[in-house]
PDB file of C-alpha atoms in Angstrom:
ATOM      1  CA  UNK A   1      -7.827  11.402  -8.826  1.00 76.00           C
ATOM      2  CA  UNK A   2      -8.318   7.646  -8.570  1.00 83.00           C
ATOM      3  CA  UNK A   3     -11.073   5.943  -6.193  1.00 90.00           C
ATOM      4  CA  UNK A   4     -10.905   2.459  -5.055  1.00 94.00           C
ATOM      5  CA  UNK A   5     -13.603   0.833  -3.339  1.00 95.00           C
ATOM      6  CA  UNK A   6     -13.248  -2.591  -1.983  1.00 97.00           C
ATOM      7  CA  UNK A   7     -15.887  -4.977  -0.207  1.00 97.00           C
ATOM      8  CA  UNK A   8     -16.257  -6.499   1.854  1.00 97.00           C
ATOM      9  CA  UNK A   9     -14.271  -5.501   4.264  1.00 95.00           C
ATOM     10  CA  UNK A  10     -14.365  -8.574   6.155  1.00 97.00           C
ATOM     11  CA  UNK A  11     -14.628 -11.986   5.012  1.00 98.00           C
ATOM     12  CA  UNK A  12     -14.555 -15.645   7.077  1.00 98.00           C
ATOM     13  CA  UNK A  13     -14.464 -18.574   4.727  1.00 97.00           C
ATOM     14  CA  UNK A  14     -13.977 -22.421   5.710  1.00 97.00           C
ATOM     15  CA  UNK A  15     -10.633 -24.132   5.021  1.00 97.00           C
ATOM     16  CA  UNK A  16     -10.877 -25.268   1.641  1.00 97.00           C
ATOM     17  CA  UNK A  17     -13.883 -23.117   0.665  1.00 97.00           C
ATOM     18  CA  UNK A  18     -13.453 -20.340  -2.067  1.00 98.00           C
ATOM     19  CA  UNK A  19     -13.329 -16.481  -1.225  1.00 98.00           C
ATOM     20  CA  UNK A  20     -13.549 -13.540  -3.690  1.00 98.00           C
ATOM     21  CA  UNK A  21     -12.691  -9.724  -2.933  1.00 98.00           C
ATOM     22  CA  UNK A  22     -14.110  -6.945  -5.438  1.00 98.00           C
ATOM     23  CA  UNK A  23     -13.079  -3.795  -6.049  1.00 97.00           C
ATOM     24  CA  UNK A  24     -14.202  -0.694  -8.201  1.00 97.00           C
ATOM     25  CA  UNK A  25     -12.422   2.292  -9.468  1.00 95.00           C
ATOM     26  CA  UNK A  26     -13.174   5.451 -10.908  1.00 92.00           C
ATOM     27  CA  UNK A  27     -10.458   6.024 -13.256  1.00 89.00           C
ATOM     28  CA  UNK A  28     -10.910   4.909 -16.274  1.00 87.00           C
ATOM     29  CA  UNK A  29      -7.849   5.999 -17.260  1.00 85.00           C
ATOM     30  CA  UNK A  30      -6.401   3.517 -14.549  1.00 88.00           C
ATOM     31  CA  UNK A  31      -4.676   0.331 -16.544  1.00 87.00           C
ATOM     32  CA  UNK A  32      -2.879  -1.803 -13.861  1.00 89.00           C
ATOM     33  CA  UNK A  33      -4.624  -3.224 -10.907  1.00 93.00           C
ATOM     34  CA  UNK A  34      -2.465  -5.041  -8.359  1.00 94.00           C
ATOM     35  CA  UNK A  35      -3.027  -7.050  -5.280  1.00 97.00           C
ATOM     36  CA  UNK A  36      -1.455  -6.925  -2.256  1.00 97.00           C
ATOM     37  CA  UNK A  37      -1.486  -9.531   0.990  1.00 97.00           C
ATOM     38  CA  UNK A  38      -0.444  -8.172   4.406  1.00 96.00           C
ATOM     39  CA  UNK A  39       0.065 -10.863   6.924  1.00 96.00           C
ATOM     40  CA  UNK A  40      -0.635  -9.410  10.467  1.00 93.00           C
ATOM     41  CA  UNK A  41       2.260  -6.830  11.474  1.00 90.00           C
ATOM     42  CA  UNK A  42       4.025  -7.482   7.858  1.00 94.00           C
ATOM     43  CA  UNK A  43       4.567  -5.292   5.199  1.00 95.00           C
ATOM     44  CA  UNK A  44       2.723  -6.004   2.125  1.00 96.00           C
ATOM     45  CA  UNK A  45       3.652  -7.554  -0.166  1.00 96.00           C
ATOM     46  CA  UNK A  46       2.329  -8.207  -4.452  1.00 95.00           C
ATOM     47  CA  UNK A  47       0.837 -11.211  -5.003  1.00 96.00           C
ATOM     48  CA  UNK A  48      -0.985 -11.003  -8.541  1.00 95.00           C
ATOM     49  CA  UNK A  49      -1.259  -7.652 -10.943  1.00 93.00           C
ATOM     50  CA  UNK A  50      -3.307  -7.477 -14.033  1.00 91.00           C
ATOM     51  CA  UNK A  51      -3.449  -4.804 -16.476  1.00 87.00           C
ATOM     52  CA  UNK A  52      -6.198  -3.681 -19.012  1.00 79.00           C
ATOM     53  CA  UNK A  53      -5.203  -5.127 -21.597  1.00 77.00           C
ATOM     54  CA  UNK A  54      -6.331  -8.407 -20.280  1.00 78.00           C
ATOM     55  CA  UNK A  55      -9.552 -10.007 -18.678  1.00 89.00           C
ATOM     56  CA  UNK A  56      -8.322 -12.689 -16.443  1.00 93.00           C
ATOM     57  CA  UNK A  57      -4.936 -13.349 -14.934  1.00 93.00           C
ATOM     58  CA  UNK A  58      -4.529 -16.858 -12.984  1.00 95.00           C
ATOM     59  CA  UNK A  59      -1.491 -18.045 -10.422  1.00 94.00           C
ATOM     60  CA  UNK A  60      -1.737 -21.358  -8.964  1.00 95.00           C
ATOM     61  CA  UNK A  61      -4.741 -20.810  -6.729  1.00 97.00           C
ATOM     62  CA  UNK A  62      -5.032 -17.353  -7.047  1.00 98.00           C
ATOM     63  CA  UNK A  63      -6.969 -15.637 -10.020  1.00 97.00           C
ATOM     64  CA  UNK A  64      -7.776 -11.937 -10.963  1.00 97.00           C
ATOM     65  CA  UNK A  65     -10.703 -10.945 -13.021  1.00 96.00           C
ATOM     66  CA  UNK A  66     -10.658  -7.403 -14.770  1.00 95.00           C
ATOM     67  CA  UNK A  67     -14.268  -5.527 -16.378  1.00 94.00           C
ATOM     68  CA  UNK A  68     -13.081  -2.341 -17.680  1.00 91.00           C
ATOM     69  CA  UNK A  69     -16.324  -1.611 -18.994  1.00 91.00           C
ATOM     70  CA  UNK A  70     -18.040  -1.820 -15.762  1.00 93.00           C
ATOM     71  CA  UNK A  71     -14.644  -0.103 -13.769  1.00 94.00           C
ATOM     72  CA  UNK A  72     -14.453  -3.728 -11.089  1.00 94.00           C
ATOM     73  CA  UNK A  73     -11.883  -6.084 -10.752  1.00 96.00           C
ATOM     74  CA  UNK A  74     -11.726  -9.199  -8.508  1.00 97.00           C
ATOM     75  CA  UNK A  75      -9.857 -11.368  -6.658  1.00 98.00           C
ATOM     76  CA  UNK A  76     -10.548 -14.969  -6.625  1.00 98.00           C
ATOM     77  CA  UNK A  77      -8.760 -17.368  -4.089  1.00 98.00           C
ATOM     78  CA  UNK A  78      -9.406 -21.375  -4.359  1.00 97.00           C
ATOM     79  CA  UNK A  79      -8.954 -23.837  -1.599  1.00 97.00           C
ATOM     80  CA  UNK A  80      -8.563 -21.501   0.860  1.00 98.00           C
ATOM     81  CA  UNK A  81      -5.251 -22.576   3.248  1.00 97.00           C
ATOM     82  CA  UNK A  82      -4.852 -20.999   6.850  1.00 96.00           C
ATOM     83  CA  UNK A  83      -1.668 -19.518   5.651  1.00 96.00           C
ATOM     84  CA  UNK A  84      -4.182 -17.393   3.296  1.00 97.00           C
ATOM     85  CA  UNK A  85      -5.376 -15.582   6.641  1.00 97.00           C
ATOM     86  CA  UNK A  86      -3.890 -11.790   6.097  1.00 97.00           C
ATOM     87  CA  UNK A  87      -5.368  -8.480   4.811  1.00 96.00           C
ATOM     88  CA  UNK A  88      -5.786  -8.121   1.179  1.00 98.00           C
ATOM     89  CA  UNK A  89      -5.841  -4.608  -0.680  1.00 97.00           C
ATOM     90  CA  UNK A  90      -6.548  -3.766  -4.378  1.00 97.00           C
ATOM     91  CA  UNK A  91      -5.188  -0.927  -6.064  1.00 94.00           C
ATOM     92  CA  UNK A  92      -5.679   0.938  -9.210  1.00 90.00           C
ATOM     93  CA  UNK A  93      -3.512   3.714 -11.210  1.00 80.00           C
ATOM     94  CA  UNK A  94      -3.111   5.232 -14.858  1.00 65.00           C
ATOM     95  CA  UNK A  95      -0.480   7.644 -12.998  1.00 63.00           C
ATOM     96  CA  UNK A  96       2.409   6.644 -10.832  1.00 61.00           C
ATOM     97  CA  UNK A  97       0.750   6.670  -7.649  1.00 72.00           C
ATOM     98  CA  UNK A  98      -1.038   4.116  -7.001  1.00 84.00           C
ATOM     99  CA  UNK A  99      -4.391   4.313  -4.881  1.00 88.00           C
ATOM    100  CA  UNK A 100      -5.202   1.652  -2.284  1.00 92.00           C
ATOM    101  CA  UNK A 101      -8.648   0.251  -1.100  1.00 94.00           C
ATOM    102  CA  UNK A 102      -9.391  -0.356   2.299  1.00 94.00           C
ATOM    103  CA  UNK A 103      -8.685  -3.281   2.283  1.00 95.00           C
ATOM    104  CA  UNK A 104     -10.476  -7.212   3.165  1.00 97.00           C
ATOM    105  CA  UNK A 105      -9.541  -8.778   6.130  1.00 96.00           C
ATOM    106  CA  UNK A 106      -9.779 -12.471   4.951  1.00 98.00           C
ATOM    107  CA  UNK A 107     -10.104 -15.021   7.932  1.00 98.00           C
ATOM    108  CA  UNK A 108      -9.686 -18.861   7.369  1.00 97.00           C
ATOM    109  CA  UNK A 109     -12.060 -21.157   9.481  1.00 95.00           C
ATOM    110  CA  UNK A 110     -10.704 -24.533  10.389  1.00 92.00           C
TER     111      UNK A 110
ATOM    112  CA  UNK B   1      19.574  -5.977  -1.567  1.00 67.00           C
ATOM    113  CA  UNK B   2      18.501  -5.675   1.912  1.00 81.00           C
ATOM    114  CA  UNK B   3      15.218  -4.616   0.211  1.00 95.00           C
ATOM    115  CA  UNK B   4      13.370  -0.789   1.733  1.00 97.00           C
ATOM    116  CA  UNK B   5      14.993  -0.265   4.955  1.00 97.00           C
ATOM    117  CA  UNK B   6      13.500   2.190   7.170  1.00 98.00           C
ATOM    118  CA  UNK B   7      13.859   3.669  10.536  1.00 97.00           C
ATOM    119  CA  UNK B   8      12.870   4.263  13.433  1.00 98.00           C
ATOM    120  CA  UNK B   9      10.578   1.076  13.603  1.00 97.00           C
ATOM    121  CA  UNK B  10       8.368   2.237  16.845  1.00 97.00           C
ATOM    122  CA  UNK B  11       8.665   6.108  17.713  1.00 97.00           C
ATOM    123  CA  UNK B  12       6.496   7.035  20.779  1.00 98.00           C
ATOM    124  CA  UNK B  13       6.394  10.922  21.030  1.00 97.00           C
ATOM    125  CA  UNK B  14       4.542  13.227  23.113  1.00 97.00           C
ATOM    126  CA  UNK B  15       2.201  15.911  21.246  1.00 97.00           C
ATOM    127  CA  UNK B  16       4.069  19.092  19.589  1.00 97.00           C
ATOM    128  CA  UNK B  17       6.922  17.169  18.938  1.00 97.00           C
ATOM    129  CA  UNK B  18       9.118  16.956  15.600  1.00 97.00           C
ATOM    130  CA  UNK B  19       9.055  13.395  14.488  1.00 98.00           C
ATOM    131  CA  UNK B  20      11.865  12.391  11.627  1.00 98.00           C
ATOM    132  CA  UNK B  21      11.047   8.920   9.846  1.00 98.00           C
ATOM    133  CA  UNK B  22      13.926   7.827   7.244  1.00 98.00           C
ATOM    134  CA  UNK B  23      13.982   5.248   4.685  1.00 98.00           C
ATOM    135  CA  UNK B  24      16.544   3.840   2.320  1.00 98.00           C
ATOM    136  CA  UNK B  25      15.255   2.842  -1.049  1.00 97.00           C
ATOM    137  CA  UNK B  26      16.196  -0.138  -3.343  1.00 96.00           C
ATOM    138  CA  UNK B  27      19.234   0.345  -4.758  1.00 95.00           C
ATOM    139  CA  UNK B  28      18.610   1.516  -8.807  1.00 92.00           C
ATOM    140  CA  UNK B  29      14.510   2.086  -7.907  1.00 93.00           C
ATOM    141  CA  UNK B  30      13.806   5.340  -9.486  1.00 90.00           C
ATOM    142  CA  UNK B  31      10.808   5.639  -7.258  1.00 92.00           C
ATOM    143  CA  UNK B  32      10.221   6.016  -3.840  1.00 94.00           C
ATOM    144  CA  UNK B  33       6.492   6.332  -2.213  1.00 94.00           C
ATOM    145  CA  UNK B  34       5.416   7.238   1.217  1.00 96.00           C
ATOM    146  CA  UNK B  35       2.224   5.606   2.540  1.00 95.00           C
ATOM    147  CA  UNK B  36       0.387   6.401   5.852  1.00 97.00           C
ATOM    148  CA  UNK B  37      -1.731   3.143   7.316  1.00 95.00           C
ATOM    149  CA  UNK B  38      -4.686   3.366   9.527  1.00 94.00           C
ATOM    150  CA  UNK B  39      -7.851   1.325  10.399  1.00 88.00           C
ATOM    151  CA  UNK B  40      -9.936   3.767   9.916  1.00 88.00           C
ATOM    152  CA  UNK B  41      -8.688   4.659   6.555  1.00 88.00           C
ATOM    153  CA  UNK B  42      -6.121   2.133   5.265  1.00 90.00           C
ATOM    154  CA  UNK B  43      -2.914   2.663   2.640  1.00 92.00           C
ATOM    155  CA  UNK B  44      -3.103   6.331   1.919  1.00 91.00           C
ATOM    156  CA  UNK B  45      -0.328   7.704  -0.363  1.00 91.00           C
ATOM    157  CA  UNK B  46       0.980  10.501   0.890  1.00 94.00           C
ATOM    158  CA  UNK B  47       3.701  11.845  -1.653  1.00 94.00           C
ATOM    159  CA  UNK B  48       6.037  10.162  -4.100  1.00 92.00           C
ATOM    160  CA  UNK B  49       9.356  10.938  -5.809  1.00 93.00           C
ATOM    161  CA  UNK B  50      10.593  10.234  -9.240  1.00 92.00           C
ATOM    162  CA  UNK B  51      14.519  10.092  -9.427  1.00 93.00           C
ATOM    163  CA  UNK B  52      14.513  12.402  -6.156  1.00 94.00           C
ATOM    164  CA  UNK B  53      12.198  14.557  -7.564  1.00 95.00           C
ATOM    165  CA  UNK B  54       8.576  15.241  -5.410  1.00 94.00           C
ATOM    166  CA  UNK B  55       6.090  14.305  -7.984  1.00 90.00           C
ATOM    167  CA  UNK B  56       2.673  14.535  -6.279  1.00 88.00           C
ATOM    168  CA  UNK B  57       2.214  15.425  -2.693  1.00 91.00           C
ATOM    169  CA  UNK B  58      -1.356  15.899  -3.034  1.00 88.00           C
ATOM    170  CA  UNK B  59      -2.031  13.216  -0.036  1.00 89.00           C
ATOM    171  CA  UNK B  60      -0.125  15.408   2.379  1.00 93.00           C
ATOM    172  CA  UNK B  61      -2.584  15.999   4.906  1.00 87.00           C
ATOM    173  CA  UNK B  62      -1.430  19.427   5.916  1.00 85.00           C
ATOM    174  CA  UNK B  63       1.698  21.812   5.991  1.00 91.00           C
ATOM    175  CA  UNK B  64       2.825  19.939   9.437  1.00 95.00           C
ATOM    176  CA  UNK B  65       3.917  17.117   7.231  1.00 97.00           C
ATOM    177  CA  UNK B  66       7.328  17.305   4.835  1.00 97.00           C
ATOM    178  CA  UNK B  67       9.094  15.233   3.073  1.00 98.00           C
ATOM    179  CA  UNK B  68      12.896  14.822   1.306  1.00 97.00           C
ATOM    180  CA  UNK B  69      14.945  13.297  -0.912  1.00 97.00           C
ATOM    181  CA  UNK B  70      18.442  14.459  -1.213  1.00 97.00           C
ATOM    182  CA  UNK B  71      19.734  11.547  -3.179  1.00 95.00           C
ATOM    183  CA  UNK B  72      18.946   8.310  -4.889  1.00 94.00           C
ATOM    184  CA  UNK B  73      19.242   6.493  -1.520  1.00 95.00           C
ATOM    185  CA  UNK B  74      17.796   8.348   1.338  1.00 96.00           C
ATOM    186  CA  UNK B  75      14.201  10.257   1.936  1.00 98.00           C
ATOM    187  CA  UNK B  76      12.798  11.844   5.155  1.00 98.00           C
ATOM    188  CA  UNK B  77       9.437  12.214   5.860  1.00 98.00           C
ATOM    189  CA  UNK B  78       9.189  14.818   8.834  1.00 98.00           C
ATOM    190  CA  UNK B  79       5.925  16.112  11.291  1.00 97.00           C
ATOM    191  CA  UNK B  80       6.501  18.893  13.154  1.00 97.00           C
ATOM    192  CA  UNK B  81       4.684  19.183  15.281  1.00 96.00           C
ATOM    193  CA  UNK B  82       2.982  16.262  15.949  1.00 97.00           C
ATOM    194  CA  UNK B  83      -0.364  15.670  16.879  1.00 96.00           C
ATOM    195  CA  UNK B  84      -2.261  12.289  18.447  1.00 97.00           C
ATOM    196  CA  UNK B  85      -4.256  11.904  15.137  1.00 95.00           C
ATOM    197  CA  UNK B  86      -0.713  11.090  13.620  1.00 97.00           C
ATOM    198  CA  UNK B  87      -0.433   7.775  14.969  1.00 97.00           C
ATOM    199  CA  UNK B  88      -0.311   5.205  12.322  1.00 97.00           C
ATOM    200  CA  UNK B  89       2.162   3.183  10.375  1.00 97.00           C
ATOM    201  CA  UNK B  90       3.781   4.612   7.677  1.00 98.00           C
ATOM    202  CA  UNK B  91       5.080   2.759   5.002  1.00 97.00           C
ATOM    203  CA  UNK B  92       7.845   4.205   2.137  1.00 97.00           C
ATOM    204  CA  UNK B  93       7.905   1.801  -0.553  1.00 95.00           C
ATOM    205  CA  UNK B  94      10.087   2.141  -3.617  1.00 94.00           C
ATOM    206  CA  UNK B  95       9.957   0.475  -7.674  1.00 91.00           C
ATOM    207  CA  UNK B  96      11.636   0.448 -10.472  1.00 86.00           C
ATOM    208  CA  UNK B  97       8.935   2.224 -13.256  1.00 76.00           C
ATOM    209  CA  UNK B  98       6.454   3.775 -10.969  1.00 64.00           C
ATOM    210  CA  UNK B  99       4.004   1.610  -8.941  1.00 60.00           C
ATOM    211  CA  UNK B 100       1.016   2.387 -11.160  1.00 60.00           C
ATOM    212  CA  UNK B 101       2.995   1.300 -14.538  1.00 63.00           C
ATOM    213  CA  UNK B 102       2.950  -1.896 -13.699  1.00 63.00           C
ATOM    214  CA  UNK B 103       6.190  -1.717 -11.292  1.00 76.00           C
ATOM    215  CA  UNK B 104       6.066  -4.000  -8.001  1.00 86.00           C
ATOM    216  CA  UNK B 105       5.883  -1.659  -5.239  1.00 91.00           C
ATOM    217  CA  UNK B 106       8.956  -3.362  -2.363  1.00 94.00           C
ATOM    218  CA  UNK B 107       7.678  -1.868   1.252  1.00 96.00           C
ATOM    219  CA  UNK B 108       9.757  -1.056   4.006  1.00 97.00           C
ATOM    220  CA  UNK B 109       8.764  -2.434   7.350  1.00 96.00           C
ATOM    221  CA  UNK B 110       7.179   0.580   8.101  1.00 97.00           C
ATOM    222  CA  UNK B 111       7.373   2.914  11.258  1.00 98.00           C
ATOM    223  CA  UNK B 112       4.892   2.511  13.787  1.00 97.00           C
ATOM    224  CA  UNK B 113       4.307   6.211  15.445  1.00 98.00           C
ATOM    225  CA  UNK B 114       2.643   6.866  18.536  1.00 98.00           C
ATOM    226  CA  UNK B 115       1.870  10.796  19.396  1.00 98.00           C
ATOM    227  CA  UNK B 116       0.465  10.897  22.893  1.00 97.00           C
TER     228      UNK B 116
END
C-alpha cells in the first residue's frame, strides 16, 4: 500500500515569513495529493489538492508543488498569518483510500 | 446539509467494554471512511465503504474492531472489548468519488474515546 512521509514535523516561522511542508510517497501509482489544515480540536478540513497531471497548483497564498519523478510533493505557504497556526497533513492515493502523513504542526511567531 | 454528523462526541469507558461510535454521512456521498487519530501515529484509515459496501479494512487493527453500514446514511464502527491503547479520536469522513480520486474528503467532528 501507499506510504506518506512528511517533515518536519514541527515547524515555527515568524509572522509574515514563508513556511514549506514536504512530503514523499511510495506509490507511484498514487495521482492526487491533497492537503489538509486541522485547527486545534477541529476536524480537518481540504485546503489545496493537486493531481499528477500537473506540477504546481497555486491559491491565494497557498501553493502546492508536485515531482512525480522523484515521488515528493510540497506545500508552500506565503506571508504566514496567525490564523495559519493549525496542523497540516499531506496525503497521497491511486486507490480510494487515501493515506495520511503525520502530519506538521505549523506555529506562527508574532 | 448538516455536513458528517457523528456521535457520541466524548465516550469515557472503562477497559473490556463494548464501545459503539455512529456517524451519518453526507447525504448522496457514495463513500464513507473511518479514520483513527493519535499523536503518536496520526490519521490512520481504518476501513472504508463504497455505496455501503466494506471496500478495504486492511487498517483494522485487530478482530476487536468492526464496522457497519446498513444503508446509505448510517455506519457503526464498534470495539468490543476495549482496551486503554484505544483512546484516540476517530474521525468517519465521507465524499462523493472516493477520497483518493480526487473527491474532498467532509469529516465528522470526530469521537474522542477514552478506555481507562
Amino acid at each position: 500500500g501507499e506510504n506518506v512521509e512528511q517533515h518536519p514535523s514541527t515547524l515555527s516561522v515568524q509572522e509574515g515569513d514563508s513556511a514549506v511542508i514536504k512530503c514523499t510517497y511510495s506509490d507511484s501509482a498514487s495521482n492526487y495529493f491533497p492537503w489538509y489544515k486541522q485547527e486545534l480540536g477541529k476536524r480537518p478540513q481540504l485546503i489545496i489538492d493537486i493531481r499528477s497531471n500537473v506540477g504546481e497548483k497555486k491559491d491565494q497564498r497557498i501553493a502546492v508543488t508536485l515531482n512525480k519523478t522523484a515521488k515528493h510533493f510540497s506545500l508552500h505557504i506565503t506571508e504566514t498569518q496567525p490564523e495559519d497556526s493549525a496542523v497540516y497533513f499531506c496525503a497521497g492515493g491511486g486507490a480510494d483510500g487515501l493515506t495520511f502523513g503525520k502530519g506538521t504542526h505549523l506555529i506562527i511567531q508574532p | 446539509d448538516a455536513g458528517v454528523i457523528q456521535s457520541p462526541r466524548h465516550e469515557v469507558t472503562e477497559m473490556g467494554q463494548e464501545v459503539t461510535l455512529r456517524c451519518k454521512p453526507i447525504s448522496g456521498h457514495d463513500y464513507l471512511f473511518w479514520y483513527r487519530q493519535t499523536m503518536m501515529r496520526g490519521l490512520e484509515l481504518l476501513i472504508y465503504f463504497n455505496n455501503n459496501v466494506p471496500i478495504d479494512d486492511s487498517g483494522m487493527p485487530e478482530d476487536r474492531f468492526s464496522a457497519k453500514m446498513p444503508n446509505a446514511s448510517f455506519s457503526t464502527l464498534k470495539i468490543q472489548p476495549s482496551e486503554p491503547r484505544d483512546s484516540a479520536v476517530y474521525f468517519c469522513a465521507s465524499s462523493l468519488s472516493g477520497g483518493a480520486k480526487g473527491g474532498e474528503l467532509f469529516f465528522g467532528e470526530g469521537s474522542r474515546l477514552t478506555v481507562l
